Each structure stands twice: as C-alpha cells, then as structure tokens.
Amino acid sequence: MTSIASVTLEVADPSAAERFYAAAFGLGDRLRLRASEAPTSGFRGFTLSLVVAQPADVDALLDAAVQAGATTLKPAAKSLWGYGGVVQAPDGTIWQLASSSKKNTGPATRQVDEFVLLLGVEDVKASKQFYVEHGLAVGKSFGGKYVEFATGGPVKLALYKRRGLAKVAGVAPDGTGSHRLTIAADAGPFTDPDGFAWTTASENASV
C-alpha cells in the first residue's frame, strides 16, 4: 500500500505560516512548509480536509484558525453528510473542517482523526488510471466524480472534479500558476496530469 508521509505547502513567508499552523491546527510532521515565490492566482486546485469526531471539534478548529488569521469561506453548518465549514489560511491554502456526526458526544477537542488531501482534477477517470499505474490502490470510486485511494500513512488522498471541489470550497474554479504543493510518498517522484508534484519522503525538504 502506498504511504503518503506528508504534504509540503510552498509559502511566501514560512515563519508566518509556521506560526499560523501551530496555532490553528497543530498537525506536526504531516504538514511541512517551504519558501516559494512561484506565481499563483485564484483556486490552486486542491483543498486539505481535517476530519474530526463531532461538530464541537469542527467549531474549535475553525475558531482557532480564524483567531490565528484565517478567512472564513463557508461558516460551519449542518448538511446532508454531517457538519463542516471552510477556511482559507493566510498563505492561501483552503482547509475543509468536517465531521460526519451532527451531534456532540463530549467536550470539544482539537484532535484530528483524518488528514485528507483532495486534488481537483480535470478528468477524474484519467487521473484515477494514472495513479493506479503508479501503484495506488482505489478504496472508493464514484464514476467520474470522486475517487478515494487506500493509502497508508498519516495523509489520505482523494480526487474530485476541479469545478466541484471549488464549489465545495466556496471559491471560483479559475486559477493559474503553481499549485504550491508537493506530496511526499513512497510512490514518487513524478508529476500527475494536472501538474501536482510528488516526491519521495526522504527528499521532501522542510523549513
């Protein structure tokens, strides 16, 4: 099973980003940062999702993120599938905070049960085939709309239609330039059809 060790966000100010993420989410080695001035605009084609046990945990993470400087894209609310909200970090990365539960069962914590990278791709079926050919196993698949891979390690991976993911995030789907993202896994190094870069975990530099 392919194991994704971490994701690296390329940011203009690594020190400021490090302070933000320590205060907002506290994800440790799962999230790494690297300085970059690569041109980018609009939707960068991916979101990071933090899955937690209950609505109170969503609220705790969302409040911490906003207090640390994030912008709310979608206020936390109930939906058909559970409860969640969306924020954008000062470096521009979009974060979904979600729980499949609609009711609280205990005091709020900031414990993250799953850390999920969702890539917005132009052709889900083609990207799915690309990743299968690079050794990833499909966990769940819903035609040409959504694919979840059976990855090991601290980071999970899923594919979504780019326009659909932008809609979920509450932003326009248009964007140009760098994704400002590198994925560290034992499947790399390679670049996928949508330009997302993978590297081996040992080569994944951090700041």
PDB file of C-alpha atoms in Angstrom:
ATOM      1  CA  MET A   1       0.000   0.000   0.000  1.00  0.00           C
ATOM      2  CA  THR A   2       1.316   3.421  -0.978  1.00  0.00           C
ATOM      3  CA  SER A   3       2.016   5.566   2.065  1.00  0.00           C
ATOM      4  CA  ILE A   4       1.787   9.366   1.960  1.00  0.00           C
ATOM      5  CA  ALA A   5       4.064  10.777   4.642  1.00  0.00           C
ATOM      6  CA  SER A   6       3.299  14.473   4.365  1.00  0.00           C
ATOM      7  CA  VAL A   7       2.331  17.399   2.177  1.00  0.00           C
ATOM      8  CA  THR A   8       4.507  20.472   1.731  1.00  0.00           C
ATOM      9  CA  LEU A   9       2.930  23.873   1.204  1.00  0.00           C
ATOM     10  CA  GLU A  10       5.047  26.396  -0.652  1.00  0.00           C
ATOM     11  CA  VAL A  11       4.526  29.764   1.022  1.00  0.00           C
ATOM     12  CA  ALA A  12       5.918  33.282   0.728  1.00  0.00           C
ATOM     13  CA  ASP A  13       6.672  33.529   4.467  1.00  0.00           C
ATOM     14  CA  PRO A  14       7.453  30.150   6.108  1.00  0.00           C
ATOM     15  CA  SER A  15       7.896  31.676   9.588  1.00  0.00           C
ATOM     16  CA  ALA A  16       4.470  33.330   9.490  1.00  0.00           C
ATOM     17  CA  ALA A  17       2.882  30.163   8.078  1.00  0.00           C
ATOM     18  CA  GLU A  18       4.512  28.040  10.768  1.00  0.00           C
ATOM     19  CA  ARG A  19       3.075  30.295  13.486  1.00  0.00           C
ATOM     20  CA  PHE A  20      -0.373  30.140  11.894  1.00  0.00           C
ATOM     21  CA  TYR A  21      -0.494  26.349  11.552  1.00  0.00           C
ATOM     22  CA  ALA A  22       0.888  25.755  15.040  1.00  0.00           C
ATOM     23  CA  ALA A  23      -1.843  27.974  16.489  1.00  0.00           C
ATOM     24  CA  ALA A  24      -4.672  26.788  14.239  1.00  0.00           C
ATOM     25  CA  PHE A  25      -4.267  23.045  13.709  1.00  0.00           C
ATOM     26  CA  GLY A  26      -1.080  21.633  15.247  1.00  0.00           C
ATOM     27  CA  LEU A  27      -0.547  18.976  12.569  1.00  0.00           C
ATOM     28  CA  GLY A  28       3.106  18.216  13.285  1.00  0.00           C
ATOM     29  CA  ASP A  29       5.119  16.407  10.606  1.00  0.00           C
ATOM     30  CA  ARG A  30       2.087  15.753   8.410  1.00  0.00           C
ATOM     31  CA  LEU A  31       2.312  19.342   7.172  1.00  0.00           C
ATOM     32  CA  ARG A  32       5.591  20.863   6.027  1.00  0.00           C
ATOM     33  CA  LEU A  33       6.430  24.321   4.731  1.00  0.00           C
ATOM     34  CA  ARG A  34       8.875  25.599   2.149  1.00  0.00           C
ATOM     35  CA  ALA A  35       9.638  29.103   0.874  1.00  0.00           C
ATOM     36  CA  SER A  36       8.420  29.851  -2.634  1.00  0.00           C
ATOM     37  CA  GLU A  37       7.654  32.881  -4.762  1.00  0.00           C
ATOM     38  CA  ALA A  38       6.206  30.809  -7.627  1.00  0.00           C
ATOM     39  CA  PRO A  39       3.442  32.797  -9.347  1.00  0.00           C
ATOM     40  CA  THR A  40      -0.059  31.593  -8.468  1.00  0.00           C
ATOM     41  CA  SER A  41      -3.529  33.104  -8.622  1.00  0.00           C
ATOM     42  CA  GLY A  42      -7.093  32.062  -7.873  1.00  0.00           C
ATOM     43  CA  PHE A  43      -8.015  28.492  -6.944  1.00  0.00           C
ATOM     44  CA  ARG A  44      -4.890  26.372  -6.658  1.00  0.00           C
ATOM     45  CA  GLY A  45      -6.716  23.138  -7.473  1.00  0.00           C
ATOM     46  CA  PHE A  46      -6.715  21.397  -4.102  1.00  0.00           C
ATOM     47  CA  THR A  47      -8.036  21.536  -0.559  1.00  0.00           C
ATOM     48  CA  LEU A  48      -6.849  19.969   2.667  1.00  0.00           C
ATOM     49  CA  SER A  49      -9.517  18.421   4.859  1.00  0.00           C
ATOM     50  CA  LEU A  50      -9.405  17.767   8.592  1.00  0.00           C
ATOM     51  CA  VAL A  51     -11.953  15.165   9.692  1.00  0.00           C
ATOM     52  CA  VAL A  52     -12.944  15.195  13.361  1.00  0.00           C
ATOM     53  CA  ALA A  53     -15.338  13.330  15.634  1.00  0.00           C
ATOM     54  CA  GLN A  54     -18.087  15.875  16.296  1.00  0.00           C
ATOM     55  CA  PRO A  55     -19.405  19.367  15.451  1.00  0.00           C
ATOM     56  CA  ALA A  56     -17.819  20.922  18.564  1.00  0.00           C
ATOM     57  CA  ASP A  57     -14.401  19.857  17.290  1.00  0.00           C
ATOM     58  CA  VAL A  58     -15.105  21.491  13.911  1.00  0.00           C
ATOM     59  CA  ASP A  59     -16.035  24.709  15.707  1.00  0.00           C
ATOM     60  CA  ALA A  60     -12.907  24.556  17.893  1.00  0.00           C
ATOM     61  CA  LEU A  61     -10.598  24.203  14.878  1.00  0.00           C
ATOM     62  CA  LEU A  62     -12.444  26.813  12.849  1.00  0.00           C
ATOM     63  CA  ASP A  63     -12.370  29.323  15.709  1.00  0.00           C
ATOM     64  CA  ALA A  64      -8.659  28.698  16.310  1.00  0.00           C
ATOM     65  CA  ALA A  65      -7.906  29.173  12.608  1.00  0.00           C
ATOM     66  CA  VAL A  66      -9.860  32.436  12.377  1.00  0.00           C
ATOM     67  CA  GLN A  67      -8.216  33.777  15.548  1.00  0.00           C
ATOM     68  CA  ALA A  68      -4.827  32.945  14.010  1.00  0.00           C
ATOM     69  CA  GLY A  69      -5.644  34.896  10.838  1.00  0.00           C
ATOM     70  CA  ALA A  70      -7.683  32.631   8.528  1.00  0.00           C
ATOM     71  CA  THR A  71     -10.625  33.862   6.450  1.00  0.00           C
ATOM     72  CA  THR A  72     -13.973  32.042   6.638  1.00  0.00           C
ATOM     73  CA  LEU A  73     -15.149  30.877   3.196  1.00  0.00           C
ATOM     74  CA  LYS A  74     -18.092  28.849   4.476  1.00  0.00           C
ATOM     75  CA  PRO A  75     -19.331  29.136   8.069  1.00  0.00           C
ATOM     76  CA  ALA A  76     -19.741  25.822   9.876  1.00  0.00           C
ATOM     77  CA  ALA A  77     -23.196  24.332   9.313  1.00  0.00           C
ATOM     78  CA  LYS A  78     -25.102  21.053   9.158  1.00  0.00           C
ATOM     79  CA  SER A  79     -25.501  19.310   5.803  1.00  0.00           C
ATOM     80  CA  LEU A  80     -26.786  16.018   4.456  1.00  0.00           C
ATOM     81  CA  TRP A  81     -23.495  14.292   5.239  1.00  0.00           C
ATOM     82  CA  GLY A  82     -22.689  15.876   8.602  1.00  0.00           C
ATOM     83  CA  TYR A  83     -21.285  19.176   9.810  1.00  0.00           C
ATOM     84  CA  GLY A  84     -18.485  21.340   8.470  1.00  0.00           C
ATOM     85  CA  GLY A  85     -17.031  24.650   7.385  1.00  0.00           C
ATOM     86  CA  VAL A  86     -14.267  26.002   5.144  1.00  0.00           C
ATOM     87  CA  VAL A  87     -11.478  28.488   5.879  1.00  0.00           C
ATOM     88  CA  GLN A  88      -8.601  29.927   3.872  1.00  0.00           C
ATOM     89  CA  ALA A  89      -5.218  30.258   5.568  1.00  0.00           C
ATOM     90  CA  PRO A  90      -3.199  33.484   5.212  1.00  0.00           C
ATOM     91  CA  ASP A  91      -0.915  31.667   2.725  1.00  0.00           C
ATOM     92  CA  GLY A  92      -3.941  30.966   0.500  1.00  0.00           C
ATOM     93  CA  THR A  93      -4.427  27.249   1.235  1.00  0.00           C
ATOM     94  CA  ILE A  94      -8.069  26.191   1.572  1.00  0.00           C
ATOM     95  CA  TRP A  95      -8.990  23.946   4.518  1.00  0.00           C
ATOM     96  CA  GLN A  96     -12.194  21.968   4.971  1.00  0.00           C
ATOM     97  CA  LEU A  97     -13.087  21.145   8.576  1.00  0.00           C
ATOM     98  CA  ALA A  98     -15.642  18.358   8.793  1.00  0.00           C
ATOM     99  CA  SER A  99     -17.392  15.739  10.898  1.00  0.00           C
ATOM    100  CA  SER A 100     -19.774  13.012   9.739  1.00  0.00           C
ATOM    101  CA  SER A 101     -21.622  13.437  13.053  1.00  0.00           C
ATOM    102  CA  LYS A 102     -24.311  16.075  13.532  1.00  0.00           C
ATOM    103  CA  LYS A 103     -24.431  15.748  17.328  1.00  0.00           C
ATOM    104  CA  ASN A 104     -21.852  16.325  20.038  1.00  0.00           C
ATOM    105  CA  THR A 105     -20.990  13.421  22.296  1.00  0.00           C
ATOM    106  CA  GLY A 106     -18.493  15.112  24.613  1.00  0.00           C
ATOM    107  CA  PRO A 107     -16.347  18.167  25.284  1.00  0.00           C
ATOM    108  CA  ALA A 108     -14.697  19.824  22.291  1.00  0.00           C
ATOM    109  CA  THR A 109     -11.150  18.834  21.411  1.00  0.00           C
ATOM    110  CA  ARG A 110      -8.866  19.733  18.529  1.00  0.00           C
ATOM    111  CA  GLN A 111      -7.969  16.124  17.772  1.00  0.00           C
ATOM    112  CA  VAL A 112      -7.811  15.386  14.032  1.00  0.00           C
ATOM    113  CA  ASP A 113      -8.937  11.862  13.074  1.00  0.00           C
ATOM    114  CA  GLU A 114      -8.090  12.090   9.367  1.00  0.00           C
ATOM    115  CA  PHE A 115      -5.948  14.455   7.286  1.00  0.00           C
ATOM    116  CA  VAL A 116      -7.145  14.293   3.672  1.00  0.00           C
ATOM    117  CA  LEU A 117      -5.662  15.860   0.536  1.00  0.00           C
ATOM    118  CA  LEU A 118      -8.321  16.432  -2.133  1.00  0.00           C
ATOM    119  CA  LEU A 119      -6.963  17.120  -5.603  1.00  0.00           C
ATOM    120  CA  GLY A 120      -9.231  18.923  -8.045  1.00  0.00           C
ATOM    121  CA  VAL A 121      -8.604  17.352 -11.463  1.00  0.00           C
ATOM    122  CA  GLU A 122      -9.999  17.932 -14.949  1.00  0.00           C
ATOM    123  CA  ASP A 123     -10.631  14.239 -15.713  1.00  0.00           C
ATOM    124  CA  VAL A 124     -11.218  12.035 -12.657  1.00  0.00           C
ATOM    125  CA  LYS A 125     -11.173   8.765 -14.619  1.00  0.00           C
ATOM    126  CA  ALA A 126      -7.900   9.595 -16.386  1.00  0.00           C
ATOM    127  CA  SER A 127      -6.243  10.734 -13.159  1.00  0.00           C
ATOM    128  CA  LYS A 128      -7.506   7.631 -11.361  1.00  0.00           C
ATOM    129  CA  GLN A 129      -5.903   5.443 -14.043  1.00  0.00           C
ATOM    130  CA  PHE A 130      -2.655   7.416 -13.797  1.00  0.00           C
ATOM    131  CA  TYR A 131      -2.445   6.863 -10.060  1.00  0.00           C
ATOM    132  CA  VAL A 132      -3.339   3.188 -10.314  1.00  0.00           C
ATOM    133  CA  GLU A 133      -0.483   2.791 -12.818  1.00  0.00           C
ATOM    134  CA  HIS A 134       1.803   4.433 -10.236  1.00  0.00           C
ATOM    135  CA  GLY A 135       0.919   1.889  -7.592  1.00  0.00           C
ATOM    136  CA  LEU A 136      -2.001   3.415  -5.707  1.00  0.00           C
ATOM    137  CA  ALA A 137      -4.975   1.204  -4.864  1.00  0.00           C
ATOM    138  CA  VAL A 138      -8.540   2.514  -5.181  1.00  0.00           C
ATOM    139  CA  GLY A 139     -10.533   2.461  -1.955  1.00  0.00           C
ATOM    140  CA  LYS A 140     -13.793   4.070  -3.131  1.00  0.00           C
ATOM    141  CA  SER A 141     -14.855   5.227  -6.567  1.00  0.00           C
ATOM    142  CA  PHE A 142     -17.966   7.041  -7.746  1.00  0.00           C
ATOM    143  CA  GLY A 143     -17.658   7.071 -11.527  1.00  0.00           C
ATOM    144  CA  GLY A 144     -16.092  10.205 -12.939  1.00  0.00           C
ATOM    145  CA  LYS A 145     -16.927  12.344  -9.900  1.00  0.00           C
ATOM    146  CA  TYR A 146     -14.861  11.152  -6.932  1.00  0.00           C
ATOM    147  CA  VAL A 147     -12.124   8.650  -6.117  1.00  0.00           C
ATOM    148  CA  GLU A 148     -10.622   7.824  -2.721  1.00  0.00           C
ATOM    149  CA  PHE A 149      -7.393   5.858  -2.573  1.00  0.00           C
ATOM    150  CA  ALA A 150      -6.466   3.218   0.008  1.00  0.00           C
ATOM    151  CA  THR A 151      -3.279   4.948   1.116  1.00  0.00           C
ATOM    152  CA  GLY A 152      -1.384   4.244   4.291  1.00  0.00           C
ATOM    153  CA  GLY A 153       0.462   6.753   6.437  1.00  0.00           C
ATOM    154  CA  PRO A 154      -0.769   9.982   8.015  1.00  0.00           C
ATOM    155  CA  VAL A 155      -2.246  11.557   4.857  1.00  0.00           C
ATOM    156  CA  LYS A 156      -5.182  10.260   2.798  1.00  0.00           C
ATOM    157  CA  LEU A 157      -5.724  11.094  -0.886  1.00  0.00           C
ATOM    158  CA  ALA A 158      -8.869  11.680  -2.928  1.00  0.00           C
ATOM    159  CA  LEU A 159      -9.673  13.044  -6.398  1.00  0.00           C
ATOM    160  CA  TYR A 160     -12.557  15.368  -7.183  1.00  0.00           C
ATOM    161  CA  LYS A 161     -13.640  17.263 -10.287  1.00  0.00           C
ATOM    162  CA  ARG A 162     -11.889  20.633 -10.130  1.00  0.00           C
ATOM    163  CA  ARG A 163     -15.082  22.638 -10.559  1.00  0.00           C
ATOM    164  CA  GLY A 164     -16.899  20.502  -7.996  1.00  0.00           C
ATOM    165  CA  LEU A 165     -14.128  20.924  -5.438  1.00  0.00           C
ATOM    166  CA  ALA A 166     -14.076  24.691  -5.947  1.00  0.00           C
ATOM    167  CA  LYS A 167     -17.831  24.759  -5.354  1.00  0.00           C
ATOM    168  CA  VAL A 168     -17.436  22.765  -2.128  1.00  0.00           C
ATOM    169  CA  ALA A 169     -14.713  25.198  -1.044  1.00  0.00           C
ATOM    170  CA  GLY A 170     -16.847  28.228  -1.848  1.00  0.00           C
ATOM    171  CA  VAL A 171     -14.494  29.764  -4.406  1.00  0.00           C
ATOM    172  CA  ALA A 172     -14.399  30.317  -8.181  1.00  0.00           C
ATOM    173  CA  PRO A 173     -12.769  27.401 -10.063  1.00  0.00           C
ATOM    174  CA  ASP A 174     -10.435  29.578 -12.110  1.00  0.00           C
ATOM    175  CA  GLY A 175      -6.766  29.742 -11.227  1.00  0.00           C
ATOM    176  CA  THR A 176      -3.347  29.870 -12.848  1.00  0.00           C
ATOM    177  CA  GLY A 177       0.277  29.218 -11.986  1.00  0.00           C
ATOM    178  CA  SER A 178       1.780  26.971  -9.343  1.00  0.00           C
ATOM    179  CA  HIS A 179      -0.248  24.663  -7.115  1.00  0.00           C
ATOM    180  CA  ARG A 180       2.335  25.465  -4.407  1.00  0.00           C
ATOM    181  CA  LEU A 181       2.036  21.919  -3.154  1.00  0.00           C
ATOM    182  CA  THR A 182       4.344  18.896  -3.039  1.00  0.00           C
ATOM    183  CA  ILE A 183       3.227  15.415  -1.934  1.00  0.00           C
ATOM    184  CA  ALA A 184       5.794  13.201  -0.197  1.00  0.00           C
ATOM    185  CA  ALA A 185       5.201   9.464  -0.570  1.00  0.00           C
ATOM    186  CA  ASP A 186       6.909   6.188  -1.366  1.00  0.00           C
ATOM    187  CA  ALA A 187       5.248   6.288  -4.824  1.00  0.00           C
ATOM    188  CA  GLY A 188       7.215   9.321  -6.074  1.00  0.00           C
ATOM    189  CA  PRO A 189       8.838  11.113  -7.738  1.00  0.00           C
ATOM    190  CA  PHE A 190       6.517  12.094 -10.590  1.00  0.00           C
ATOM    191  CA  THR A 191       4.111  14.816 -11.746  1.00  0.00           C
ATOM    192  CA  ASP A 192       0.479  13.907 -12.390  1.00  0.00           C
ATOM    193  CA  PRO A 193      -1.620  15.003 -15.438  1.00  0.00           C
ATOM    194  CA  ASP A 194      -2.837  18.108 -13.586  1.00  0.00           C
ATOM    195  CA  GLY A 195       0.651  19.233 -12.590  1.00  0.00           C
ATOM    196  CA  PHE A 196       0.682  18.055  -8.964  1.00  0.00           C
ATOM    197  CA  ALA A 197       4.228  17.160  -7.927  1.00  0.00           C
ATOM    198  CA  TRP A 198       5.125  14.056  -5.922  1.00  0.00           C
ATOM    199  CA  THR A 199       8.485  13.393  -4.331  1.00  0.00           C
ATOM    200  CA  THR A 200       9.973  10.679  -2.170  1.00  0.00           C
ATOM    201  CA  ALA A 201       9.595  11.283   1.560  1.00  0.00           C
ATOM    202  CA  SER A 202      13.381  11.374   2.062  1.00  0.00           C
ATOM    203  CA  GLU A 203      13.745  14.199  -0.459  1.00  0.00           C
ATOM    204  CA  ASN A 204      10.951  16.326   0.969  1.00  0.00           C
ATOM    205  CA  ALA A 205      12.704  19.405   2.305  1.00  0.00           C
ATOM    206  CA  SER A 206      11.018  21.414   5.032  1.00  0.00           C
ATOM    207  CA  VAL A 207      11.598  24.707   6.799  1.00  0.00           C
TER     208      VAL A 207
END
